[in-house]
Structure formats: structure tokens, C-alpha cells
PDB file of C-alpha atoms in Angstrom:
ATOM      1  CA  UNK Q   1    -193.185 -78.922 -32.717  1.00 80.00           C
ATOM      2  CA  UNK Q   2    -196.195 -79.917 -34.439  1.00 90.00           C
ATOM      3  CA  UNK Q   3    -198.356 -82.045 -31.926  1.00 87.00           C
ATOM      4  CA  UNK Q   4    -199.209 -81.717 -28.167  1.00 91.00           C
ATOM      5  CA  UNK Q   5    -201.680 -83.331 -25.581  1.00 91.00           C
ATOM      6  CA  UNK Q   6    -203.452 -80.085 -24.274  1.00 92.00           C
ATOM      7  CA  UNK Q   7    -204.092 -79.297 -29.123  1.00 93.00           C
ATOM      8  CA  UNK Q   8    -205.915 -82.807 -29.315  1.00 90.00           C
ATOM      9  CA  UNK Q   9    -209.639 -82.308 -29.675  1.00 90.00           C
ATOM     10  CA  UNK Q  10    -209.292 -78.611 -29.614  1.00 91.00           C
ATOM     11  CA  UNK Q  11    -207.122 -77.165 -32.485  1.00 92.00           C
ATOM     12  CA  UNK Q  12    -206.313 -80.337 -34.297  1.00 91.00           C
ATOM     13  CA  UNK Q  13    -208.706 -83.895 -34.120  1.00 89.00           C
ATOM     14  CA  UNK Q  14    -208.277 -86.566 -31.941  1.00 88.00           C
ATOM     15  CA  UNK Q  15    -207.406 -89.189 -32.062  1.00 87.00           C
ATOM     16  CA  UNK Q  16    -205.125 -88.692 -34.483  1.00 87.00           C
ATOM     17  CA  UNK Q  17    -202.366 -90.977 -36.570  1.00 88.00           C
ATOM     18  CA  UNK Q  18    -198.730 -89.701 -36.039  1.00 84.00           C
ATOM     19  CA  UNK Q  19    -198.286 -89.009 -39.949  1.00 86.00           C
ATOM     20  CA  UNK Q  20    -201.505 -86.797 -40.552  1.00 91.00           C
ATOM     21  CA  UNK Q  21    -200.867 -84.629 -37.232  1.00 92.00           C
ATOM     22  CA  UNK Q  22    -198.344 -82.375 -39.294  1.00 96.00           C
ATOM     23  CA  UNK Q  23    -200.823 -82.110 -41.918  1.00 96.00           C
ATOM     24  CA  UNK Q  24    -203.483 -80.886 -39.429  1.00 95.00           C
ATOM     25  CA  UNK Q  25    -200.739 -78.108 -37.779  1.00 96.00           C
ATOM     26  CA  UNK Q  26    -200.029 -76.957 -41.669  1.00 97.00           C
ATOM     27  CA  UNK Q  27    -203.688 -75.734 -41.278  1.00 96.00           C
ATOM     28  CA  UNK Q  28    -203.256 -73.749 -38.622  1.00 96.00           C
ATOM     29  CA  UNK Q  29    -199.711 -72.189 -39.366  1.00 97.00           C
ATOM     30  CA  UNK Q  30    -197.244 -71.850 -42.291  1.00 97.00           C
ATOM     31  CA  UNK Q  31    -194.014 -72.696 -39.853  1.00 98.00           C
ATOM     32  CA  UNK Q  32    -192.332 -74.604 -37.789  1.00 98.00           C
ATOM     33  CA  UNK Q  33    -189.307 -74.668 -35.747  1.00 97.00           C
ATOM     34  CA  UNK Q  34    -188.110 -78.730 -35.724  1.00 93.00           C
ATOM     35  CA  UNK Q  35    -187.140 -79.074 -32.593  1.00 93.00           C
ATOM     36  CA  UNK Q  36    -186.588 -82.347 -32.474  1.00 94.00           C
ATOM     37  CA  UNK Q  37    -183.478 -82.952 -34.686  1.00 97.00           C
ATOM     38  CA  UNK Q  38    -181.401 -81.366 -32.027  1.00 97.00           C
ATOM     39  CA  UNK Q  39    -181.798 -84.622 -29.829  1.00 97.00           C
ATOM     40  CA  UNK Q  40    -181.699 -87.267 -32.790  1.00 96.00           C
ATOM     41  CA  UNK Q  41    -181.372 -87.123 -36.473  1.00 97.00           C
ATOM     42  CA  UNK Q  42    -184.538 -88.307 -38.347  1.00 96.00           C
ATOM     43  CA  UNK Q  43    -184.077 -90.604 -41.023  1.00 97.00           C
ATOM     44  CA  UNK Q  44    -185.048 -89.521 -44.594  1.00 97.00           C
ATOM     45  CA  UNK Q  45    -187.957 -91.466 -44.793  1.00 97.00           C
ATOM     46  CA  UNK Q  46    -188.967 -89.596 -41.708  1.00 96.00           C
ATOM     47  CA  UNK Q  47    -188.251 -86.123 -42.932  1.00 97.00           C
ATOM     48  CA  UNK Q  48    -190.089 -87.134 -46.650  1.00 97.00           C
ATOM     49  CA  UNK Q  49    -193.100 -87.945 -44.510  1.00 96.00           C
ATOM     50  CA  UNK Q  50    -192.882 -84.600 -43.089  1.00 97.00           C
ATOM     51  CA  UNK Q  51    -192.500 -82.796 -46.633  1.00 97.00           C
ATOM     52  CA  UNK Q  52    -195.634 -84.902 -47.875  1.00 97.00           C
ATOM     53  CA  UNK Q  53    -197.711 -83.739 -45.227  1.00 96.00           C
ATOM     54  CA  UNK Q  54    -196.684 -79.988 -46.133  1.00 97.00           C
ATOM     55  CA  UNK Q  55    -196.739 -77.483 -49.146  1.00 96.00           C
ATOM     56  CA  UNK Q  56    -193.880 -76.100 -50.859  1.00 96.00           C
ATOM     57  CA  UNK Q  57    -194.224 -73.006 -49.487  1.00 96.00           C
ATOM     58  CA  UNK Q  58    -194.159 -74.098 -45.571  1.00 98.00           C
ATOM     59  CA  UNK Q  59    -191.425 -73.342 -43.779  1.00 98.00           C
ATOM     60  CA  UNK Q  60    -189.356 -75.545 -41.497  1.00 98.00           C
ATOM     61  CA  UNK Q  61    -186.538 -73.793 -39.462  1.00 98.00           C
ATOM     62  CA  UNK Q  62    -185.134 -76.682 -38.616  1.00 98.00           C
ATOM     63  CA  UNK Q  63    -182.084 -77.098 -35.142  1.00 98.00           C
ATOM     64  CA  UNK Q  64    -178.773 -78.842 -35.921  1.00 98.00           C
ATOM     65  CA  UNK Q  65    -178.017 -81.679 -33.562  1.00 98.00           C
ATOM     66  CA  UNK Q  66    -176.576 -80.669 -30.269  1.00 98.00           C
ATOM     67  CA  UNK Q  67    -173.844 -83.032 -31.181  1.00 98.00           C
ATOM     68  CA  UNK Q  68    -172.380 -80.605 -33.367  1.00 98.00           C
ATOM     69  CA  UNK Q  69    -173.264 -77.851 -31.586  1.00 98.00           C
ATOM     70  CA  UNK Q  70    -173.464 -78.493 -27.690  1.00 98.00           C
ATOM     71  CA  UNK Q  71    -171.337 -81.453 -27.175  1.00 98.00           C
ATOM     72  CA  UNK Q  72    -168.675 -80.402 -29.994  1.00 97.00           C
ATOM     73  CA  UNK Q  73    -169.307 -76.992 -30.053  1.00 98.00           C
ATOM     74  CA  UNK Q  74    -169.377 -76.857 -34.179  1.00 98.00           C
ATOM     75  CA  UNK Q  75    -165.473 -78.423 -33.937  1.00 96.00           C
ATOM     76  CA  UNK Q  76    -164.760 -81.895 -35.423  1.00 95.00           C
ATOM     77  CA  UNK Q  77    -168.354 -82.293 -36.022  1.00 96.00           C
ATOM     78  CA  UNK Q  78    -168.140 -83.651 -40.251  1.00 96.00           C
ATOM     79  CA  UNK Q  79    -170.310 -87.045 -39.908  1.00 97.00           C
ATOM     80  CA  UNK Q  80    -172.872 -85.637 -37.611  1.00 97.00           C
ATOM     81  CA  UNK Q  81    -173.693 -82.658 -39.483  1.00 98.00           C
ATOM     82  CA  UNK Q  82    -173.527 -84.462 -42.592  1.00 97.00           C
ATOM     83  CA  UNK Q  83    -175.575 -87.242 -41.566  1.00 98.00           C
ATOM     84  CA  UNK Q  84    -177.996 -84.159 -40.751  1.00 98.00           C
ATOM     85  CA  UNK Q  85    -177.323 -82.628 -44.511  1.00 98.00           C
ATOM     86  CA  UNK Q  86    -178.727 -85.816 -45.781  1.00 98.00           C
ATOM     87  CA  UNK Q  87    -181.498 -86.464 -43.654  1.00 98.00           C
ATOM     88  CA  UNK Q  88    -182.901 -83.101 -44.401  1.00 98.00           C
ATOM     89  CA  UNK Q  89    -182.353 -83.180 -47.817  1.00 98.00           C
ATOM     90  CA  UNK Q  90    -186.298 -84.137 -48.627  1.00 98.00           C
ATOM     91  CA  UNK Q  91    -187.652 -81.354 -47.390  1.00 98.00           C
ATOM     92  CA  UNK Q  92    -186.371 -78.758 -50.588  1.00 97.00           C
ATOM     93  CA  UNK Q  93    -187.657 -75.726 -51.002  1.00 96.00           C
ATOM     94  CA  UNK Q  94    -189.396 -76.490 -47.059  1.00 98.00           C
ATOM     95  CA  UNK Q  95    -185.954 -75.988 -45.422  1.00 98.00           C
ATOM     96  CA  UNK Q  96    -186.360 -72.414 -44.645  1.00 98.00           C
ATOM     97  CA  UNK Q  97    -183.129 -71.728 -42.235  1.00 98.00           C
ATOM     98  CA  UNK Q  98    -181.062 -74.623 -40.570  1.00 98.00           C
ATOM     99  CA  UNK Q  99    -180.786 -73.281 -36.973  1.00 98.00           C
ATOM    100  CA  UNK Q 100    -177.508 -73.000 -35.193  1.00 98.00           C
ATOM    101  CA  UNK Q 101    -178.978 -72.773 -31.687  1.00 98.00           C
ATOM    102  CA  UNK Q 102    -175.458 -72.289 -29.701  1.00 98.00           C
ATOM    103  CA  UNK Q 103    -175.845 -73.003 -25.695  1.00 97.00           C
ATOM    104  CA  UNK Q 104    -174.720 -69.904 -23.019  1.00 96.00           C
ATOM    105  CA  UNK Q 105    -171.245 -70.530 -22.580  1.00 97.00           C
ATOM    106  CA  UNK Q 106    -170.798 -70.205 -26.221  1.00 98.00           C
ATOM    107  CA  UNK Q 107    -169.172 -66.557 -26.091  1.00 98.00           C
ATOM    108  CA  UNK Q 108    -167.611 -63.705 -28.238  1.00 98.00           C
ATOM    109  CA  UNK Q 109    -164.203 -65.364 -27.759  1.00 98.00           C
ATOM    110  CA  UNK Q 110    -165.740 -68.420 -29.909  1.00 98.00           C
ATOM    111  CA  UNK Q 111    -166.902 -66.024 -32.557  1.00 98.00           C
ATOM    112  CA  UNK Q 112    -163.835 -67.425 -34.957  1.00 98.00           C
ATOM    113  CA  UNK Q 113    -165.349 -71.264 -34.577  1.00 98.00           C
ATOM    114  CA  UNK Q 114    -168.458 -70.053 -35.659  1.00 98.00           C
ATOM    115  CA  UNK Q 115    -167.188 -67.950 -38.659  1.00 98.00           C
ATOM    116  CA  UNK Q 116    -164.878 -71.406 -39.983  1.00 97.00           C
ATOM    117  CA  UNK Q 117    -167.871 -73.858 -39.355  1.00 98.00           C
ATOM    118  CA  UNK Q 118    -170.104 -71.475 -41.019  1.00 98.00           C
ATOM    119  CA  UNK Q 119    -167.551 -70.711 -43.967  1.00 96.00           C
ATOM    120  CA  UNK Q 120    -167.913 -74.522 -44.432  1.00 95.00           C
ATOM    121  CA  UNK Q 121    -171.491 -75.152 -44.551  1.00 97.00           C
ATOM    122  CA  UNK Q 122    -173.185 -75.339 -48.105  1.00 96.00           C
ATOM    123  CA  UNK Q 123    -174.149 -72.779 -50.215  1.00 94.00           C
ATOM    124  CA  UNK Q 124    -177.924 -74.371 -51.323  1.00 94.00           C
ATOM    125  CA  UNK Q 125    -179.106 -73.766 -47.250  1.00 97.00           C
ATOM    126  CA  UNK Q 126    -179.789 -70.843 -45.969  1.00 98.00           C
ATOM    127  CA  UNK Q 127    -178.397 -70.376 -41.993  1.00 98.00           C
ATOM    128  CA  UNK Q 128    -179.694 -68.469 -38.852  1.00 98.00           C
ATOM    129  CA  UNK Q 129    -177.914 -68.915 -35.748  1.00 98.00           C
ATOM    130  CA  UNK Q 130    -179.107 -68.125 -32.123  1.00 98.00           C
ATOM    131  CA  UNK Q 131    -176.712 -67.248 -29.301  1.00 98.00           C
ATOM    132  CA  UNK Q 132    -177.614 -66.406 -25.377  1.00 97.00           C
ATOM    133  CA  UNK Q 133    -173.995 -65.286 -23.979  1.00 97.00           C
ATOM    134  CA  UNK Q 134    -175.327 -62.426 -22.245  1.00 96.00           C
ATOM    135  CA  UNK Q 135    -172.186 -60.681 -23.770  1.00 97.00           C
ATOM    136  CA  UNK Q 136    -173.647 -60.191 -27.486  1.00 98.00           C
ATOM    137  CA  UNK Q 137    -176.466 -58.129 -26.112  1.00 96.00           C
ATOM    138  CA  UNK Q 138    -174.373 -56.341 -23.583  1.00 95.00           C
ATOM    139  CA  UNK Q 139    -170.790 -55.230 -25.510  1.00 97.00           C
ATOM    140  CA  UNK Q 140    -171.327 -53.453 -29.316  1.00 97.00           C
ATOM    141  CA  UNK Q 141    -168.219 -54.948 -30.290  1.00 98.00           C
ATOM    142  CA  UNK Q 142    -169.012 -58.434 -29.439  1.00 98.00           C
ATOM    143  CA  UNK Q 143    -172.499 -57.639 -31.863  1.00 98.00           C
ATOM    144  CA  UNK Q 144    -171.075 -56.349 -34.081  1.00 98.00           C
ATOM    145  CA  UNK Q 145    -167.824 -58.806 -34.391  1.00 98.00           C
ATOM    146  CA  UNK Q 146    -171.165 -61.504 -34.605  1.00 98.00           C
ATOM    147  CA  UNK Q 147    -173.228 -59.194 -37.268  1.00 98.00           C
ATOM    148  CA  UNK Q 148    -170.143 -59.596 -39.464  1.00 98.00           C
ATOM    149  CA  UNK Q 149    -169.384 -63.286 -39.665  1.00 98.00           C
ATOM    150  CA  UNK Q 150    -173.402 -63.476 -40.380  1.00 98.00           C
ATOM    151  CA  UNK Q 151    -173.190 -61.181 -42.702  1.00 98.00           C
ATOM    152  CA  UNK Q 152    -170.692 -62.554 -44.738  1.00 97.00           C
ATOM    153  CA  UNK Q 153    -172.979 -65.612 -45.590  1.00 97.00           C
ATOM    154  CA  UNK Q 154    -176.363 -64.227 -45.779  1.00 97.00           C
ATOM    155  CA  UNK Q 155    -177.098 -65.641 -42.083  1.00 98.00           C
ATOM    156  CA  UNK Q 156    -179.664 -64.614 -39.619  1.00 98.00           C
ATOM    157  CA  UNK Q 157    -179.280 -63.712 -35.929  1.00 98.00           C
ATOM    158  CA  UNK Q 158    -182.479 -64.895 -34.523  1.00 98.00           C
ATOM    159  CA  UNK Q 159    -183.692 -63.035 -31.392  1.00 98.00           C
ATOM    160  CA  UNK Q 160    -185.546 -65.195 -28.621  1.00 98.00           C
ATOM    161  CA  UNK Q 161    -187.659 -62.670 -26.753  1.00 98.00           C
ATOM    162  CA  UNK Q 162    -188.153 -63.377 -23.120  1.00 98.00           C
ATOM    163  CA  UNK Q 163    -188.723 -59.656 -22.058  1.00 97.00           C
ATOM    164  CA  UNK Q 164    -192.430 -59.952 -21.481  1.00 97.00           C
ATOM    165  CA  UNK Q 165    -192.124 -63.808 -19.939  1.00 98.00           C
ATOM    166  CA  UNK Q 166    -189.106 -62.467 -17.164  1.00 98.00           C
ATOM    167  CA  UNK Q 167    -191.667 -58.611 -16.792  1.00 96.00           C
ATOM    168  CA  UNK Q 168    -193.447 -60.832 -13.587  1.00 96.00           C
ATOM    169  CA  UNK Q 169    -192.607 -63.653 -10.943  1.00 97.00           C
ATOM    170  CA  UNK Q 170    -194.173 -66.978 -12.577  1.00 97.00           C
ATOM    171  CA  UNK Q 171    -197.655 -67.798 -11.082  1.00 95.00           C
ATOM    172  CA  UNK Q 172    -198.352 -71.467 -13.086  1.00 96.00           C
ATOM    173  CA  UNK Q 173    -196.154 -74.607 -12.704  1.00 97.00           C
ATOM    174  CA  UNK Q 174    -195.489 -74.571 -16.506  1.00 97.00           C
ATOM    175  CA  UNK Q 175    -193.657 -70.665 -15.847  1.00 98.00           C
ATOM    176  CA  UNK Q 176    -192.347 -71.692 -12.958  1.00 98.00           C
ATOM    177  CA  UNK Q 177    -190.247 -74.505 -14.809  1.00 97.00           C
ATOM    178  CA  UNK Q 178    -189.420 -72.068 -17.589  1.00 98.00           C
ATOM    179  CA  UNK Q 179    -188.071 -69.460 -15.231  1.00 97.00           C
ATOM    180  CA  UNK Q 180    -185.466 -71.609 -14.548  1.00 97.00           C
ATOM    181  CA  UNK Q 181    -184.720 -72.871 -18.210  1.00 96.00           C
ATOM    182  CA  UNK Q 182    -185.104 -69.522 -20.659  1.00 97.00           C
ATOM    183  CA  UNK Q 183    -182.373 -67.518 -21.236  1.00 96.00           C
ATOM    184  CA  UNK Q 184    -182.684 -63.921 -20.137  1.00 95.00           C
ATOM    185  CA  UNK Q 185    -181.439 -61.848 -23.056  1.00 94.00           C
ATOM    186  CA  UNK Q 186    -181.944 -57.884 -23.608  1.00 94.00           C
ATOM    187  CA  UNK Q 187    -184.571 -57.533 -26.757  1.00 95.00           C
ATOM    188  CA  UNK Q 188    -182.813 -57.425 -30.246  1.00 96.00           C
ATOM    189  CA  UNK Q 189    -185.063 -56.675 -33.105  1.00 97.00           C
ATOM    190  CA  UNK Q 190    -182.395 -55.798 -35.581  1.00 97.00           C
ATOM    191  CA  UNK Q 191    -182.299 -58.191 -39.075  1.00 98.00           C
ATOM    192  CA  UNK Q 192    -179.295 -58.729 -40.994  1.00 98.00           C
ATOM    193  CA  UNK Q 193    -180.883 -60.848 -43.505  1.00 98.00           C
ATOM    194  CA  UNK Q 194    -184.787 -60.281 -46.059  1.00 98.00           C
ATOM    195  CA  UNK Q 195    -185.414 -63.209 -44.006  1.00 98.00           C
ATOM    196  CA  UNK Q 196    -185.699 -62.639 -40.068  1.00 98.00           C
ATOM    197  CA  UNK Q 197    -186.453 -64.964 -37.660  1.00 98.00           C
ATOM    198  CA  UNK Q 198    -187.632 -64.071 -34.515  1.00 98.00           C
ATOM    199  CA  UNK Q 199    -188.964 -66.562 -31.325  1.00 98.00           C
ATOM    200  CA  UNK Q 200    -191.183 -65.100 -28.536  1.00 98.00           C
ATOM    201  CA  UNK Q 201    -192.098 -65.997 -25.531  1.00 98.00           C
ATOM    202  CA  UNK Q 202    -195.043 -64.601 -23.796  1.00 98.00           C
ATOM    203  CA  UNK Q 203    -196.983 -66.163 -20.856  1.00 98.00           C
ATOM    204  CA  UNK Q 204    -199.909 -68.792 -19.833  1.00 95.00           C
ATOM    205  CA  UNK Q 205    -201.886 -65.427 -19.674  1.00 96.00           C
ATOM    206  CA  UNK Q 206    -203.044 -64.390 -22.683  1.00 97.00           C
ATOM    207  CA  UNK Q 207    -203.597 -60.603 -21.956  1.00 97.00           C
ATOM    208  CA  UNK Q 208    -199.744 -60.040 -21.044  1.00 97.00           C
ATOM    209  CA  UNK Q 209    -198.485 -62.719 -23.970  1.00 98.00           C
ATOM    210  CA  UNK Q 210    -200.582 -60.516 -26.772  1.00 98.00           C
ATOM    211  CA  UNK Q 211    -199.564 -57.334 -24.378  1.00 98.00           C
ATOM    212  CA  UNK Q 212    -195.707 -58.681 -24.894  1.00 98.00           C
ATOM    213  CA  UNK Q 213    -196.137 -58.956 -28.715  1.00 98.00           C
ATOM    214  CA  UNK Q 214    -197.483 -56.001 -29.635  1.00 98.00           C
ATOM    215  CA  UNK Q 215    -193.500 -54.134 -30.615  1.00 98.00           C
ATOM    216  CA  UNK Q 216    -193.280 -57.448 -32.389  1.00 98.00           C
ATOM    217  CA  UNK Q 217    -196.327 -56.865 -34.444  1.00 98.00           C
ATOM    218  CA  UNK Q 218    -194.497 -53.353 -35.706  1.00 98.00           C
ATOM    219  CA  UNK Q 219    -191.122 -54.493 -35.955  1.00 98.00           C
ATOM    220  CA  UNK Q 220    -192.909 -57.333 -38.432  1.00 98.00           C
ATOM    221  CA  UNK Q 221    -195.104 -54.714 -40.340  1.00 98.00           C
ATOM    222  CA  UNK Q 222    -191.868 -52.519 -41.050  1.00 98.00           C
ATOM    223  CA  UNK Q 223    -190.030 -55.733 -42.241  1.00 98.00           C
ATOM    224  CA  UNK Q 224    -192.583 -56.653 -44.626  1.00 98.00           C
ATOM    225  CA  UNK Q 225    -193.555 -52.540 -45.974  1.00 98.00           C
ATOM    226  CA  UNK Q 226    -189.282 -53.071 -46.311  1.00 98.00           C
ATOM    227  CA  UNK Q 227    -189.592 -56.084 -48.694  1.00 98.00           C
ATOM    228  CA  UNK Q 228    -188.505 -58.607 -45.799  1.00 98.00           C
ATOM    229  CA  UNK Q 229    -189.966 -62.354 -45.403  1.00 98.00           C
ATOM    230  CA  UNK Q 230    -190.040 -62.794 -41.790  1.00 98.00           C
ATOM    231  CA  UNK Q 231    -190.847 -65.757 -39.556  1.00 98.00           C
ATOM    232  CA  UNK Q 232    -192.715 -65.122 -36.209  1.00 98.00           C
ATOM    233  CA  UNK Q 233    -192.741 -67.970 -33.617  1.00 98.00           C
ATOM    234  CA  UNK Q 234    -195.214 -67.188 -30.618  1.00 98.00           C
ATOM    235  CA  UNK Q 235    -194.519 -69.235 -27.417  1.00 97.00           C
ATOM    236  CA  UNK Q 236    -196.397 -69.806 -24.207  1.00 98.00           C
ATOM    237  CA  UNK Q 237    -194.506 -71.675 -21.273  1.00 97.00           C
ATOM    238  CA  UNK Q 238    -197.394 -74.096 -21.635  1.00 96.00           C
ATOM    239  CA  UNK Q 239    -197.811 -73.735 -25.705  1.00 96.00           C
ATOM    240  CA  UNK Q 240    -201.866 -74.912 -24.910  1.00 96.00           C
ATOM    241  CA  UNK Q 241    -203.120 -72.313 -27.570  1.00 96.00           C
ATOM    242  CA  UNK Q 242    -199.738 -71.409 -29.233  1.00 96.00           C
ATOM    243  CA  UNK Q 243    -201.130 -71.712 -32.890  1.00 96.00           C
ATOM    244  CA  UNK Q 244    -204.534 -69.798 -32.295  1.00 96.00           C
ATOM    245  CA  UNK Q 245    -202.043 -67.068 -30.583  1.00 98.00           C
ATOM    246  CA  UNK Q 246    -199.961 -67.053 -33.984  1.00 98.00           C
ATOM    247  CA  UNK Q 247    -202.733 -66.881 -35.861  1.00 98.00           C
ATOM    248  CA  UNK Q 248    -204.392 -63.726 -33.927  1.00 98.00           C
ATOM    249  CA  UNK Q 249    -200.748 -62.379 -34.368  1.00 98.00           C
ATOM    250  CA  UNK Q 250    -200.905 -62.977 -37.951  1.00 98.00           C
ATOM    251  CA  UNK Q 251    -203.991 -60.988 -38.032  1.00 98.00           C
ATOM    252  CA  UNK Q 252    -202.990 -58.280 -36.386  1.00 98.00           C
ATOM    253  CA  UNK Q 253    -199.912 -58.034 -38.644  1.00 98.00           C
ATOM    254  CA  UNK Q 254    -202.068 -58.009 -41.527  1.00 98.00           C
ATOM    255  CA  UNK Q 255    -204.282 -55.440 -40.143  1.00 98.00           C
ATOM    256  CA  UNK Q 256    -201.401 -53.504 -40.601  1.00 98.00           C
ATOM    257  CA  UNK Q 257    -200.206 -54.668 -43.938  1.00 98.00           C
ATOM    258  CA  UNK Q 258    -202.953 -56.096 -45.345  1.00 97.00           C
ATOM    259  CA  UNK Q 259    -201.217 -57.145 -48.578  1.00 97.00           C
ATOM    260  CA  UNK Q 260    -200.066 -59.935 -46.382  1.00 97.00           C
ATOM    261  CA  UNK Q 261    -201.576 -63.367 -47.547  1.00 96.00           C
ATOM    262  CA  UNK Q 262    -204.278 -65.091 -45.034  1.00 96.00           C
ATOM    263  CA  UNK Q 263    -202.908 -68.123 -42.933  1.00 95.00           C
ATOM    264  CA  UNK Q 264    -204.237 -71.461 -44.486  1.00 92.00           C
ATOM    265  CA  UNK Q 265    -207.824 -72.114 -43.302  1.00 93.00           C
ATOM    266  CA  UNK Q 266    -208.080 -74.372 -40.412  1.00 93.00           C
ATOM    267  CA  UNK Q 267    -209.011 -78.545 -40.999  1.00 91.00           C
ATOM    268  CA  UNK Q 268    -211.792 -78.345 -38.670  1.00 89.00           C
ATOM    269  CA  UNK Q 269    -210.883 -79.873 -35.526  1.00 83.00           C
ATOM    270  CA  UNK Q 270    -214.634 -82.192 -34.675  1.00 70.00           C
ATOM    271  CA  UNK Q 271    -216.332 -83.913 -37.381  1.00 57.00           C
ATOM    272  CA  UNK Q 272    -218.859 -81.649 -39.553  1.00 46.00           C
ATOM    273  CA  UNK Q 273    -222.373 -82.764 -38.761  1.00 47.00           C
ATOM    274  CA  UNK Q 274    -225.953 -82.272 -40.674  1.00 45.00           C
ATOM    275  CA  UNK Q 275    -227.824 -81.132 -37.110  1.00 45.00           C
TER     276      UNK Q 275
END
């Protein structure tokens, strides 16, 4: 996402038209997860607007409809996902992964429908797929059976890291409606791919969310020293300072590796003035 209530005024201006708030996130960070196209396609004049608004270098990781992946579980699912090929198409070089999220009941037994829907996909994208049967993070052989259908195409596993969110009973309404919604998955930080993906979720609290991060910030320092691109997406149940918090996680990357390039300077947020 790119715009929400608790950003306007703050992070980004307000008010704000609908086609320059995109432009305003790209100042704050270099990715995005489009979380929108997994409850309705966007046209391609949509998705053009959205590659305006953003450098070539910006990265969208961008969810398949859960047509094809919830409701048909990636099985007789050609005009949806092609529909979604196309409407996608404008972004270019800005399509960083397309993003197989797969829902819970998705398990190692269904490993084979993900290998043949991934076999068909084409070559010019590049994939990562999520899955939150606890069974992949709980049997080697189900890992590793998943590892090697990734593998095959160049496709990333992409770890969502609740650890530090699930550490401590909720104490805000926003956690309290995430407890019940985020999976609870062991911590992966393995990459199959020079491009990792990882999503974290830390809390309202910033102390325990930058607390939470912190094996995150070394994992991403080794990938990089290793040659590695990867994508970092810091979550809060409420996501009221989400891009600051990516930004300070940036930094402390960099502070690390400080070869890494700066994140964009912000579009200030309130009108300059002379006094």
C-alpha cells in the first residue's frame, strides 16, 4: 500500500489527489508490496498511472489475484491470471517479483500444483511465492521438496516474520485484530534467489518492532556483502509510521554496509515557508 489516513499531514501532504499520493510514498521508500490486485485486477491505465508516478528503478512486488490463487488454488486459473499479465504489463522494469501469496491450507501435498502453474508462468517475470502451512517450517522434506520447485525457476520463498509481533499478548485494538489474522510461522531467513524478499511484522511499539528487526538488519547486511538485492518490508499492526520505520531500517543497514545507496529524499510533507 501506498496511502493511509493516520500518513496524511505527517509523512506525505494532505490533502492529497489519489494520482500524486504514490509519487509522495516513492519519496519515502523504493518499494512496495501491491496489495491490492489480490482483490481486483487494475486496469492498465491504472497500473501506467502507477509507473508514471515512479522511477525505473522502484520496485513493485506485486500479489496475484486470489482468484487464481485462493478460490482456484493456481488450477484452471488461464483468463484470470492473464487478464493480470496484461494489466501489469506497464509497469516494466517496476515489476520486481509477482507474488504468489498461497492461503494456510495450501500444503506440501499441493507442492506438484505449484511446480505445473509455476512451470507455466512466463519467463520475462520474475516469481516469489509465500506459503503459511505450518508444515514447510516444521518437516525438512516438505522445505526442501518447496526449495526445489523454486529453484528450478529462479523463484523466491518470501518469509513473513511474525516472531517478534506473537513474543507478547496484544495490548492495542489494531494487535488485537492482527492476533487473530497473521499467520504464526517459525522464522526462515534462508534465500534461494540474489533477490530475497522478506515481510516483517513488528508491533504498535516502536522499541520491540526495531528490537524485532534487528537479526533482520544482519541477515540483510550479509545478503548485500554476498552480492544479493534484497527487499525489506517493515510492518506495524497499525502501519501509522511504517515508512519512517523502513527508512530508520534502511539506515541501520547501511550503517553496516555503507556502500548501500541513500533512500530517495523525502517531498516534504507541509508547505516550505519564508518565516
Amino acid at each position: 500500500m501506498w496511502t493511509l489516513k493516520s500518513w496524511q499531514g505527517r509523512l506525505v501532504p494532505h490533502p492529497l489527489p489519489p494520482h500524486e499520493r504514490l509519487r509522495h510514498y516513492a519519496s519515502l521508500c523504493d518499494a512496495v508490496e501491491g496489495n491490492t490486485t489480490f482483490y481486483a485486477t487494475p486496469t492498465r491505465e491504472t497500473v501506467a498511472s502507477w509507473a508514471e508516478q515512479t522511477d525505473p528503478d522502484f520496485r513493485f512486488v506485486v500479489k496475484l489475484p486470489k482468484t487464481v490463487t485462493h478460490e482456484r488454488r493456481l488450477a484452471d486459473a488461464d483468463e484470470p491470471l492473464r487478464a493480470f499479465l496484461d494489466a501489469v504489463e506497464p509497469l516494466g522494469p517496476r515489476a520486481h517479483a509477482l507474488w504468489v501469496q498461497l492461503p494456510g491450507s495450501f500444503a506440501p501435498g499441493d507442492v506438484p500444483v505449484l511446480a505445473r502453474f509455476l512451470r507455466r508462468l512466463p519467463a520475462a517475470h520474475r516469481y516469489a511465492v509465500e506459503v503459511r502451512h505450518p508444515a514447510f517450517f516444521a518437516d525438512p522434506r516438505a522445505a526442501a521438496q518447496l526449495e526445489e520447485v523454486l529453484t528450478a525457476i529462479d523463484a523466491e520463498w518470501v518469509p513473513f516474520d511474525t516472531t517478534a509481533f506473537f513474543r507478547s499478548p496484544p495490548t492495542s485494538d489494531a494487535e488485537r485484530e492482527a492476533w487473530t489474522k497473521k499467520p504464526r510461522v517459525p522464522l526462515r531467513t534462508r534465500a534461494l534467489t540474489a533477490r530475497p524478499i522478506v515481510r516483517y511484522l513488528g508491533r504498535d511499539d516502536t522499541e520491540h518492532t526495531v528490537a524485532g528487526w534487528q537479526r533482520w538488519v544482519e541477515v540483510a547486511a550479509g545478503w548485500l556483502r554476498e552480492g544479493r538485492s534484497p527487499t525489506i518490508f517493515i510492518h506495524t499492526p497499525d502501519n501509522a509510521d511504517a515508512p519512517a520505520l523502513a527508512r530508520r531500517f534502511h539506515d541501520e543497514v547501511r550503517a553496516r554496509v555503507p556502500d548501500l545507496a541513500p533512500l530517495p529524499q523525502p517531498i516534504p510533507a507541509e508547505p516550505l515557508t519564508l518565516f
